[in-house]
């Protein structure tokens, strides 16, 4: 099955991707950027940190009709990938290839040729004023970093934009967290209220009602109280004084939240500033630890040396082996073999049943699997098949094959094969995701890293309410010494629970002190739990 990025050659293609798939798409974009820049050289850390923001901007706005202006141009690699230049990304910064910055001669999506800091706001303000003069409806967005916004030209543009009140969105890409930090949960509360059109209308209606009943002085007092309270708990006072409506801070790596915020802000009108907090080098540990070193990366030789901190196994190290074949009546069990890889024993069956069909979890003779492999560079393409026939595939960033087979009337899907990292940049397969279930309602997802030789983990206990009203009890028992864990699911009326209620997200911690300690429901009421990033 083709990767998500294979389906995207333009912003119009991007809009056809379901919102729930955007995080996976961003991971593929980040993987492409990383693999490319480590070979060609270029600005790595900043581009890794801006993937979700640029993806969300193109998902919400209609470029090139809408104006997207990027300051400096250090962060535009994802922009190039999403605007028809993906096939040429390997020519980045090469003679006759793609520019490392925005370039008008290269694409209609690059409105201005960039390279200097602090120019985006003046450019965007000019576009917004011109759009007003010609009676157009195109929207204008300027993306600027927390360093560039301190330039004199940028400050002059902020000052003028607040005065002329044109329709302009400034996105502050804060990747150093140099702006004052937020002050508690009220920040997110006010952000959601102020960007929500229904709130803005309600605020206006209440103010008018107060004025009709008590007079203009009461309205002025209410407005003064609102702004005083907001200034007490929300950062961004400087921008408010300059005439901008300030929103944020927003997590710059939560692409779905960014899409929601940008959609709300799109129709607000007037000068507004969205404060987005990102991390330089996001998704690549060496760049996260030393963003200055990885700000600009030199080209690699034709036979590149391993990237810093990439674990290179000895020549005699065995390939990672993945096998699934067994039945376990009270949950599933995962065994880890060293050396020789990992063996999976997966099953979720209520007591007293012997097959998935008996339990009502899968339709007869219909089984499915999805396997998604990754290494330290990024994610590989996944492959999916349904039915009882065997299938094979080769992920993009690893080499080797996996084969799956399903037997009609039985409770197992067997997945066998070998995988190893592809290329000198990442010879280690870090892990794999396996999903098993029926075609209509896959019920189980498991994610397990494979390359670590030791796990740190704690046992956890969960309960959730299924769509059928049942409350299955979930217990996670872990044995770090053996490298095993078991997730048990039990309920008095478990068999009555729909297949979707059995879907779980599990992630096993890697080395370097990360562990399984906290669970988080991915969506309230969904019955799906995952570990937040900070718990890994």
Short mmCIF file of C-alpha atoms in Angstrom, two decimals, residues 51-519:
data_model
loop_
_atom_site.label_atom_id
_atom_site.label_comp_id
_atom_site.label_asym_id
_atom_site.label_seq_id
_atom_site.Cartn_x
_atom_site.Cartn_y
_atom_site.Cartn_z
CA UNK A 51 6.69 20.24 9.57
CA UNK A 52 3.37 20.24 11.42
CA UNK A 53 2.95 24.01 11.18
CA UNK A 54 3.51 24.14 7.42
CA UNK A 55 1.31 21.09 6.86
CA UNK A 56 -1.51 22.71 8.85
CA UNK A 57 -1.16 26.00 6.95
CA UNK A 58 -1.50 24.30 3.57
CA UNK A 59 -4.34 22.15 4.91
CA UNK A 60 -6.38 25.20 5.95
CA UNK A 61 -5.42 27.91 3.46
CA UNK A 62 -5.79 27.86 -0.32
CA UNK A 63 -2.32 28.65 -1.67
CA UNK A 64 -1.29 30.18 -3.99
CA UNK A 65 -4.59 32.10 -4.05
CA UNK A 66 -4.06 32.81 -0.36
CA UNK A 67 -0.69 34.38 0.39
CA UNK A 68 1.75 32.38 2.53
CA UNK A 69 4.98 34.28 3.19
CA UNK A 70 7.90 32.66 5.05
CA UNK A 71 10.56 34.76 6.72
CA UNK A 72 14.22 33.94 5.90
CA UNK A 73 13.32 30.62 4.28
CA UNK A 74 15.17 28.30 6.65
CA UNK A 75 11.96 26.37 7.32
CA UNK A 76 10.49 25.88 3.83
CA UNK A 77 11.50 22.30 2.99
CA UNK A 78 8.11 20.90 4.01
CA UNK A 79 6.50 23.71 1.99
CA UNK A 80 8.45 22.61 -1.08
CA UNK A 81 7.50 18.96 -0.56
CA UNK A 82 3.79 19.80 -0.33
CA UNK A 83 3.76 22.13 -3.35
CA UNK A 84 4.77 19.82 -6.17
CA UNK A 85 8.52 19.60 -5.61
CA UNK A 86 8.68 16.35 -3.68
CA UNK A 87 10.18 14.42 -6.60
CA UNK A 88 13.03 16.93 -6.82
CA UNK A 89 13.79 17.25 -3.12
CA UNK A 90 16.97 15.16 -3.53
CA UNK A 91 18.35 18.03 -5.68
CA UNK A 92 18.11 20.44 -2.75
CA UNK A 93 20.97 22.96 -2.82
CA UNK A 94 22.52 21.18 -5.81
CA UNK A 95 23.52 22.85 -9.07
CA UNK A 96 20.38 23.06 -11.21
CA UNK A 97 18.29 21.76 -8.32
CA UNK A 98 15.95 23.22 -5.72
CA UNK A 99 16.92 26.32 -3.80
CA UNK A 100 17.35 26.09 -0.05
CA UNK A 101 15.03 29.10 0.31
CA UNK A 102 11.78 30.34 -1.22
CA UNK A 103 12.36 31.25 -4.86
CA UNK A 104 9.85 32.91 -7.20
CA UNK A 105 11.46 31.34 -10.28
CA UNK A 106 10.98 27.88 -8.82
CA UNK A 107 7.26 27.77 -8.04
CA UNK A 108 4.11 29.94 -8.02
CA UNK A 109 3.74 28.91 -4.38
CA UNK A 110 6.90 30.90 -3.54
CA UNK A 111 5.58 34.46 -3.58
CA UNK A 112 8.94 36.08 -2.84
CA UNK A 113 12.57 35.05 -3.00
CA UNK A 114 13.83 35.06 0.57
CA UNK A 115 17.06 34.68 2.48
CA UNK A 116 17.13 37.69 4.81
CA UNK A 117 15.57 37.81 8.27
CA UNK A 118 12.77 40.18 9.24
CA UNK A 119 11.27 40.90 5.81
CA UNK A 120 8.17 38.67 5.84
CA UNK A 121 5.89 40.96 7.85
CA UNK A 122 6.42 44.00 5.63
CA UNK A 123 5.90 41.84 2.55
CA UNK A 124 2.73 40.29 3.94
CA UNK A 125 1.34 43.64 5.05
CA UNK A 126 1.86 45.00 1.53
CA UNK A 127 0.01 42.01 0.10
CA UNK A 128 -2.86 42.47 2.56
CA UNK A 129 -3.15 46.18 1.75
CA UNK A 130 -3.09 45.45 -1.98
CA UNK A 131 -5.81 42.85 -1.56
CA UNK A 132 -7.96 45.45 0.20
CA UNK A 133 -7.41 48.01 -2.58
CA UNK A 134 -8.39 45.63 -5.35
CA UNK A 135 -11.39 44.31 -3.42
CA UNK A 136 -10.06 40.77 -3.28
CA UNK A 137 -10.81 38.09 -0.71
CA UNK A 138 -7.45 36.29 -0.54
CA UNK A 139 -6.06 35.84 2.94
CA UNK A 140 -2.50 36.67 3.95
CA UNK A 141 -0.31 34.77 6.42
CA UNK A 142 3.26 35.57 7.44
CA UNK A 143 5.40 32.99 9.27
CA UNK A 144 8.29 34.45 11.25
CA UNK A 145 10.61 33.10 13.93
CA UNK A 146 11.17 34.45 17.41
CA UNK A 147 14.57 35.76 16.29
CA UNK A 148 13.35 37.40 13.08
CA UNK A 149 10.46 39.17 14.80
CA UNK A 150 12.99 41.17 16.79
CA UNK A 151 14.36 42.81 13.63
CA UNK A 152 13.66 46.51 13.21
CA UNK A 153 11.85 46.02 9.90
CA UNK A 154 9.59 43.40 11.48
CA UNK A 155 8.73 45.68 14.39
CA UNK A 156 7.92 48.53 12.01
CA UNK A 157 5.59 46.21 10.11
CA UNK A 158 3.85 45.13 13.33
CA UNK A 159 3.39 48.77 14.28
CA UNK A 160 1.93 49.70 10.88
CA UNK A 161 -0.28 46.59 10.67
CA UNK A 162 -1.86 47.40 14.01
CA UNK A 163 -2.58 50.90 12.75
CA UNK A 164 -4.10 50.11 9.34
CA UNK A 165 -6.07 47.05 10.63
CA UNK A 166 -5.75 44.93 7.50
CA UNK A 167 -6.66 41.23 7.41
CA UNK A 168 -3.29 39.72 8.35
CA UNK A 169 -2.31 36.64 10.35
CA UNK A 170 1.21 36.56 11.76
CA UNK A 171 2.35 33.11 12.88
CA UNK A 172 5.18 33.40 15.40
CA UNK A 173 7.22 30.19 15.13
CA UNK A 174 8.81 30.23 18.57
CA UNK A 175 11.44 27.51 18.59
CA UNK A 176 13.53 28.86 21.45
CA UNK A 177 10.74 29.66 23.88
CA UNK A 178 12.15 33.14 24.34
CA UNK A 179 8.71 34.71 24.61
CA UNK A 180 7.23 34.82 28.12
CA UNK A 181 5.82 31.41 29.09
CA UNK A 182 2.13 30.77 29.58
CA UNK A 183 0.51 31.16 32.99
CA UNK A 184 -1.67 28.18 33.67
CA UNK A 185 -4.68 26.56 32.06
CA UNK A 186 -6.46 29.89 31.57
CA UNK A 187 -4.26 30.55 28.54
CA UNK A 188 -5.71 27.68 26.54
CA UNK A 189 -9.19 28.57 27.79
CA UNK A 190 -9.00 32.16 26.58
CA UNK A 191 -7.40 31.08 23.31
CA UNK A 192 -10.29 28.75 22.51
CA UNK A 193 -12.85 31.38 23.54
CA UNK A 194 -11.35 34.22 21.55
CA UNK A 195 -10.81 32.23 18.36
CA UNK A 196 -14.27 30.69 18.43
CA UNK A 197 -16.65 32.76 16.28
CA UNK A 198 -19.63 31.93 18.48
CA UNK A 199 -17.80 33.36 21.50
CA UNK A 200 -16.89 36.53 19.64
CA UNK A 201 -20.53 37.02 18.61
CA UNK A 202 -21.75 36.28 22.13
CA UNK A 203 -19.26 38.80 23.58
CA UNK A 204 -20.50 41.45 21.13
CA UNK A 205 -24.18 40.67 21.84
CA UNK A 206 -23.68 40.81 25.62
CA UNK A 207 -21.82 44.11 25.32
CA UNK A 208 -24.67 45.59 23.25
CA UNK A 209 -27.25 44.34 25.75
CA UNK A 210 -25.32 45.89 28.66
CA UNK A 211 -25.14 49.20 26.77
CA UNK A 212 -28.87 49.21 26.01
CA UNK A 213 -29.81 48.53 29.63
CA UNK A 214 -27.18 50.42 31.60
CA UNK A 215 -25.67 52.81 29.06
CA UNK A 216 -22.32 53.18 27.36
CA UNK A 217 -20.35 53.59 30.59
CA UNK A 218 -21.33 50.08 31.70
CA UNK A 219 -20.17 48.66 28.38
CA UNK A 220 -16.84 50.44 28.73
CA UNK A 221 -16.46 49.04 32.25
CA UNK A 222 -17.19 45.51 31.05
CA UNK A 223 -14.65 45.82 28.25
CA UNK A 224 -12.07 47.23 30.67
CA UNK A 225 -12.66 44.33 33.11
CA UNK A 226 -12.25 41.78 30.32
CA UNK A 227 -8.96 43.21 29.08
CA UNK A 228 -7.59 43.64 32.62
CA UNK A 229 -8.34 39.99 33.42
CA UNK A 230 -6.84 38.82 30.14
CA UNK A 231 -3.64 40.81 30.72
CA UNK A 232 -3.31 39.18 34.14
CA UNK A 233 -3.20 35.63 32.81
CA UNK A 234 -2.30 35.71 29.12
CA UNK A 235 1.11 36.50 27.55
CA UNK A 236 1.45 38.63 24.45
CA UNK A 237 0.69 42.04 25.96
CA UNK A 238 3.10 43.72 23.56
CA UNK A 239 1.24 42.44 20.53
CA UNK A 240 -2.10 43.46 22.01
CA UNK A 241 -0.78 46.99 22.57
CA UNK A 242 0.36 47.10 18.94
CA UNK A 243 -3.20 46.41 17.83
CA UNK A 244 -2.97 42.65 17.29
CA UNK A 245 -5.26 40.04 18.75
CA UNK A 246 -2.90 37.54 20.38
CA UNK A 247 -3.67 33.80 20.47
CA UNK A 248 -1.55 31.12 22.04
CA UNK A 249 0.79 29.62 22.87
CA UNK A 250 -0.13 26.53 20.81
CA UNK A 251 1.79 23.25 20.57
CA UNK A 252 3.49 23.45 17.19
CA UNK A 253 3.79 19.67 16.90
CA UNK A 254 0.10 18.87 17.37
CA UNK A 255 -0.99 19.15 13.76
CA UNK A 256 -4.67 18.52 14.47
CA UNK A 257 -4.80 21.31 17.07
CA UNK A 258 -2.99 23.62 14.66
CA UNK A 259 -5.57 22.88 11.96
CA UNK A 260 -8.41 23.67 14.35
CA UNK A 261 -6.82 26.91 15.56
CA UNK A 262 -5.98 28.09 12.05
CA UNK A 263 -9.51 27.37 10.83
CA UNK A 264 -10.95 29.39 13.70
CA UNK A 265 -8.54 32.27 13.08
CA UNK A 266 -9.01 32.27 9.31
CA UNK A 267 -12.30 34.15 9.51
CA UNK A 268 -11.61 36.34 12.54
CA UNK A 269 -10.36 39.33 10.52
CA UNK A 270 -8.02 42.17 11.38
CA UNK A 271 -4.41 41.85 12.52
CA UNK A 272 -3.88 38.78 14.71
CA UNK A 273 -0.89 36.83 15.93
CA UNK A 274 -0.77 33.09 16.60
CA UNK A 275 2.07 32.07 18.91
CA UNK A 276 3.22 28.55 18.00
CA UNK A 277 5.85 26.82 20.14
CA UNK A 278 8.03 24.37 18.22
CA UNK A 279 11.21 22.44 18.90
CA UNK A 280 14.25 22.62 16.65
CA UNK A 281 15.25 19.17 15.50
CA UNK A 282 11.93 17.64 16.52
CA UNK A 283 11.86 13.91 15.77
CA UNK A 284 15.64 13.48 15.50
CA UNK A 285 17.39 13.15 18.85
CA UNK A 286 20.87 14.40 17.82
CA UNK A 287 19.35 17.61 16.42
CA UNK A 288 17.12 18.04 19.48
CA UNK A 289 20.11 17.79 21.79
CA UNK A 290 22.30 20.15 19.74
CA UNK A 291 20.10 22.36 17.50
CA UNK A 292 22.98 24.80 16.92
CA UNK A 293 25.21 22.10 15.45
CA UNK A 294 22.37 20.76 13.30
CA UNK A 295 21.06 24.18 12.23
CA UNK A 296 23.14 23.82 9.09
CA UNK A 297 24.36 20.39 7.98
CA UNK A 298 27.18 19.83 5.52
CA UNK A 299 26.64 17.41 2.62
CA UNK A 300 27.59 13.79 3.25
CA UNK A 301 30.13 11.97 1.07
CA UNK A 302 28.89 9.45 -1.47
CA UNK A 303 29.32 6.73 1.14
CA UNK A 304 28.01 8.57 4.19
CA UNK A 305 29.21 7.75 7.66
CA UNK A 306 26.57 6.83 10.25
CA UNK A 307 24.76 9.84 11.68
CA UNK A 308 25.62 10.76 15.30
CA UNK A 309 24.08 8.53 17.95
CA UNK A 310 22.82 5.97 15.42
CA UNK A 311 23.27 2.51 16.94
CA UNK A 312 25.26 0.37 14.53
CA UNK A 313 25.17 -3.34 15.39
CA UNK A 314 28.23 -5.54 14.89
CA UNK A 315 28.53 -7.31 11.56
CA UNK A 316 27.51 -10.64 13.08
CA UNK A 317 24.36 -9.25 14.71
CA UNK A 318 21.21 -11.19 13.74
CA UNK A 319 18.36 -9.61 11.84
CA UNK A 320 15.25 -8.59 13.72
CA UNK A 321 12.75 -11.41 13.49
CA UNK A 322 9.02 -10.96 14.05
CA UNK A 323 6.68 -13.91 14.50
CA UNK A 324 3.08 -14.13 15.64
CA UNK A 325 1.33 -17.45 16.21
CA UNK A 326 -0.56 -18.43 19.34
CA UNK A 327 -3.70 -18.13 21.40
CA UNK A 328 -3.94 -16.64 24.85
CA UNK A 329 -7.31 -16.79 26.54
CA UNK A 330 -7.01 -13.78 28.85
CA UNK A 331 -5.17 -11.27 26.73
CA UNK A 332 -2.00 -11.15 24.74
CA UNK A 333 1.62 -11.76 25.62
CA UNK A 334 4.72 -10.39 24.00
CA UNK A 335 8.07 -12.16 24.30
CA UNK A 336 11.38 -10.63 23.39
CA UNK A 337 14.30 -12.84 22.39
CA UNK A 338 17.92 -11.68 22.55
CA UNK A 339 19.66 -12.46 20.26
CA UNK A 340 17.37 -13.30 17.41
CA UNK A 341 14.84 -10.48 17.53
CA UNK A 342 11.31 -10.47 18.85
CA UNK A 343 8.46 -12.96 18.86
CA UNK A 344 4.87 -11.79 19.17
CA UNK A 345 2.10 -13.91 20.65
CA UNK A 346 -1.11 -11.98 20.16
CA UNK A 347 -4.71 -12.73 20.97
CA UNK A 348 -7.63 -11.02 22.69
CA UNK A 349 -10.22 -13.66 23.49
CA UNK A 350 -12.76 -13.84 26.33
CA UNK A 351 -12.55 -16.89 28.55
CA UNK A 352 -14.55 -19.83 27.20
CA UNK A 353 -14.01 -19.04 23.54
CA UNK A 354 -11.48 -20.64 21.23
CA UNK A 355 -11.63 -18.52 18.09
CA UNK A 356 -12.17 -14.89 17.21
CA UNK A 357 -15.32 -15.87 15.38
CA UNK A 358 -16.72 -17.61 18.48
CA UNK A 359 -16.14 -14.41 20.44
CA UNK A 360 -17.90 -12.34 17.80
CA UNK A 361 -14.78 -10.26 17.28
CA UNK A 362 -14.18 -11.04 13.63
CA UNK A 363 -16.45 -12.06 10.77
CA UNK A 364 -15.87 -15.60 9.59
CA UNK A 365 -12.82 -16.12 7.37
CA UNK A 366 -11.93 -12.44 7.29
CA UNK A 367 -8.69 -11.41 8.94
CA UNK A 368 -6.48 -8.45 8.38
CA UNK A 369 -3.15 -7.06 9.29
CA UNK A 370 -1.29 -3.81 8.96
CA UNK A 371 2.44 -3.68 9.62
CA UNK A 372 4.32 -0.39 9.89
CA UNK A 373 8.09 -0.52 10.45
CA UNK A 374 10.45 2.30 11.31
CA UNK A 375 14.07 2.96 12.11
CA UNK A 376 16.00 5.87 13.58
CA UNK A 377 15.64 7.91 10.40
CA UNK A 378 11.86 7.68 10.17
CA UNK A 379 8.82 5.66 9.25
CA UNK A 380 8.55 3.20 6.43
CA UNK A 381 5.65 2.59 4.12
CA UNK A 382 3.01 0.28 5.54
CA UNK A 383 1.27 -2.53 3.74
CA UNK A 384 -2.18 -3.88 4.39
CA UNK A 385 -4.13 -6.89 3.23
CA UNK A 386 -7.45 -8.45 4.15
CA UNK A 387 -8.69 -11.98 3.65
CA UNK A 388 -7.04 -15.36 3.97
CA UNK A 389 -4.24 -15.06 1.43
CA UNK A 390 -0.61 -14.43 2.23
CA UNK A 391 1.03 -11.12 1.42
CA UNK A 392 4.49 -9.60 1.45
CA UNK A 393 5.88 -6.08 1.41
CA UNK A 394 9.10 -4.16 1.82
CA UNK A 395 8.95 -0.96 3.93
CA UNK A 396 10.74 2.09 2.61
CA UNK A 397 13.38 2.66 5.28
CA UNK A 398 14.11 -0.96 6.11
CA UNK A 399 14.97 -3.92 3.94
CA UNK A 400 13.71 -7.45 4.11
CA UNK A 401 10.22 -8.85 3.76
CA UNK A 402 7.31 -9.84 5.92
CA UNK A 403 4.71 -12.42 5.02
CA UNK A 404 1.30 -12.83 6.62
CA UNK A 405 -1.14 -15.69 6.40
CA UNK A 406 -4.53 -16.37 7.95
CA UNK A 407 -6.35 -19.67 8.30
CA UNK A 408 -10.13 -19.72 7.95
CA UNK A 409 -11.96 -20.66 11.13
CA UNK A 410 -8.95 -20.13 13.38
CA UNK A 411 -8.03 -17.38 15.76
CA UNK A 412 -4.62 -16.44 14.51
CA UNK A 413 -2.86 -14.44 11.87
CA UNK A 414 0.78 -15.44 11.49
CA UNK A 415 3.35 -12.84 10.52
CA UNK A 416 6.88 -14.05 9.80
CA UNK A 417 9.90 -12.41 8.29
CA UNK A 418 13.08 -10.48 8.81
CA UNK A 419 13.85 -6.77 8.78
CA UNK A 420 16.99 -4.72 9.06
CA UNK A 421 17.79 -1.06 8.59
CA UNK A 422 18.44 0.12 5.05
CA UNK A 423 21.58 2.10 4.39
CA UNK A 424 24.42 3.32 6.54
CA UNK A 425 22.34 6.16 7.97
CA UNK A 426 20.13 3.88 10.01
CA UNK A 427 21.07 0.20 10.13
CA UNK A 428 18.88 -0.48 13.16
CA UNK A 429 15.17 -1.27 13.00
CA UNK A 430 13.71 0.56 15.98
CA UNK A 431 10.31 -1.05 16.03
CA UNK A 432 7.10 -2.00 14.34
CA UNK A 433 3.36 -1.52 14.69
CA UNK A 434 1.03 -4.46 14.08
CA UNK A 435 -2.73 -4.13 13.81
CA UNK A 436 -5.00 -7.17 13.69
CA UNK A 437 -8.73 -7.32 13.23
CA UNK A 438 -11.66 -7.49 10.86
CA UNK A 439 -11.89 -5.47 7.69
CA UNK A 440 -14.73 -3.32 8.99
CA UNK A 441 -13.52 -2.91 12.58
CA UNK A 442 -9.88 -3.64 13.38
CA UNK A 443 -9.72 -4.24 17.08
CA UNK A 444 -6.12 -4.34 18.17
CA UNK A 445 -3.03 -2.22 17.67
CA UNK A 446 0.37 -2.99 19.18
CA UNK A 447 3.54 -0.95 18.93
CA UNK A 448 6.80 -2.44 20.20
CA UNK A 449 10.35 -1.14 19.80
CA UNK A 450 12.82 -3.84 18.87
CA UNK A 451 16.34 -2.50 19.10
CA UNK A 452 16.72 -1.99 22.85
CA UNK A 453 18.32 -4.60 25.08
CA UNK A 454 16.73 -3.41 28.31
CA UNK A 455 13.32 -2.03 29.24
CA UNK A 456 12.29 0.08 32.19
CA UNK A 457 8.60 -0.14 32.92
CA UNK A 458 5.92 -0.14 35.60
CA UNK A 459 2.73 -2.08 35.83
CA UNK A 460 -0.45 -0.13 35.16
CA UNK A 461 -4.17 -0.70 35.46
CA UNK A 462 -6.86 0.86 33.27
CA UNK A 463 -10.60 0.84 32.93
CA UNK A 464 -12.75 2.37 30.24
CA UNK A 465 -16.34 2.34 29.18
CA UNK A 466 -17.02 0.79 25.80
CA UNK A 467 -19.57 1.93 23.27
CA UNK A 468 -21.80 -0.94 24.42
CA UNK A 469 -21.79 0.34 27.98
CA UNK A 470 -19.44 -2.33 29.31
CA UNK A 471 -16.40 -1.54 31.41
CA UNK A 472 -13.63 -4.00 30.56
CA UNK A 473 -10.82 -4.07 33.10
CA UNK A 474 -7.36 -3.81 31.64
CA UNK A 475 -4.25 -4.82 33.55
CA UNK A 476 -0.72 -4.37 32.31
CA UNK A 477 1.93 -6.61 33.91
CA UNK A 478 5.54 -6.06 32.93
CA UNK A 479 8.73 -7.98 33.62
CA UNK A 480 11.67 -5.73 32.70
CA UNK A 481 14.20 -8.45 33.52
CA UNK A 482 12.67 -10.84 30.99
CA UNK A 483 11.65 -8.12 28.58
CA UNK A 484 8.01 -9.26 28.55
CA UNK A 485 4.62 -7.80 29.32
CA UNK A 486 1.05 -8.98 29.29
CA UNK A 487 -2.11 -6.95 28.85
CA UNK A 488 -5.14 -8.76 30.26
CA UNK A 489 -8.70 -7.74 29.44
CA UNK A 490 -11.64 -9.02 31.46
CA UNK A 491 -15.33 -8.18 31.87
CA UNK A 492 -18.47 -10.06 32.88
CA UNK A 493 -20.12 -9.28 29.55
CA UNK A 494 -16.96 -8.86 27.54
CA UNK A 495 -18.24 -10.89 24.60
CA UNK A 496 -21.00 -8.32 24.12
CA UNK A 497 -18.52 -5.50 23.65
CA UNK A 498 -18.07 -4.40 20.03
CA UNK A 499 -14.76 -4.99 18.31
CA UNK A 500 -13.88 -1.32 18.40
CA UNK A 501 -13.94 -1.37 22.20
CA UNK A 502 -10.97 -3.72 22.20
CA UNK A 503 -8.60 -1.41 20.34
CA UNK A 504 -5.62 -0.45 22.49
CA UNK A 505 -2.45 1.49 21.98
CA UNK A 506 0.68 0.15 23.69
CA UNK A 507 4.21 1.49 23.49
CA UNK A 508 7.26 -0.05 25.14
CA UNK A 509 9.90 2.35 26.40
CA UNK A 510 13.38 2.41 24.94
CA UNK A 511 16.68 2.87 26.79
CA UNK A 512 18.03 6.18 28.08
CA UNK A 513 15.79 6.22 31.12
CA UNK A 514 12.45 6.36 29.33
CA UNK A 515 9.76 4.13 30.73
CA UNK A 516 6.11 3.11 30.66
CA UNK A 517 4.67 5.07 33.53
CA UNK A 518 1.68 7.07 32.37
CA UNK A 519 -1.36 6.38 30.23
#
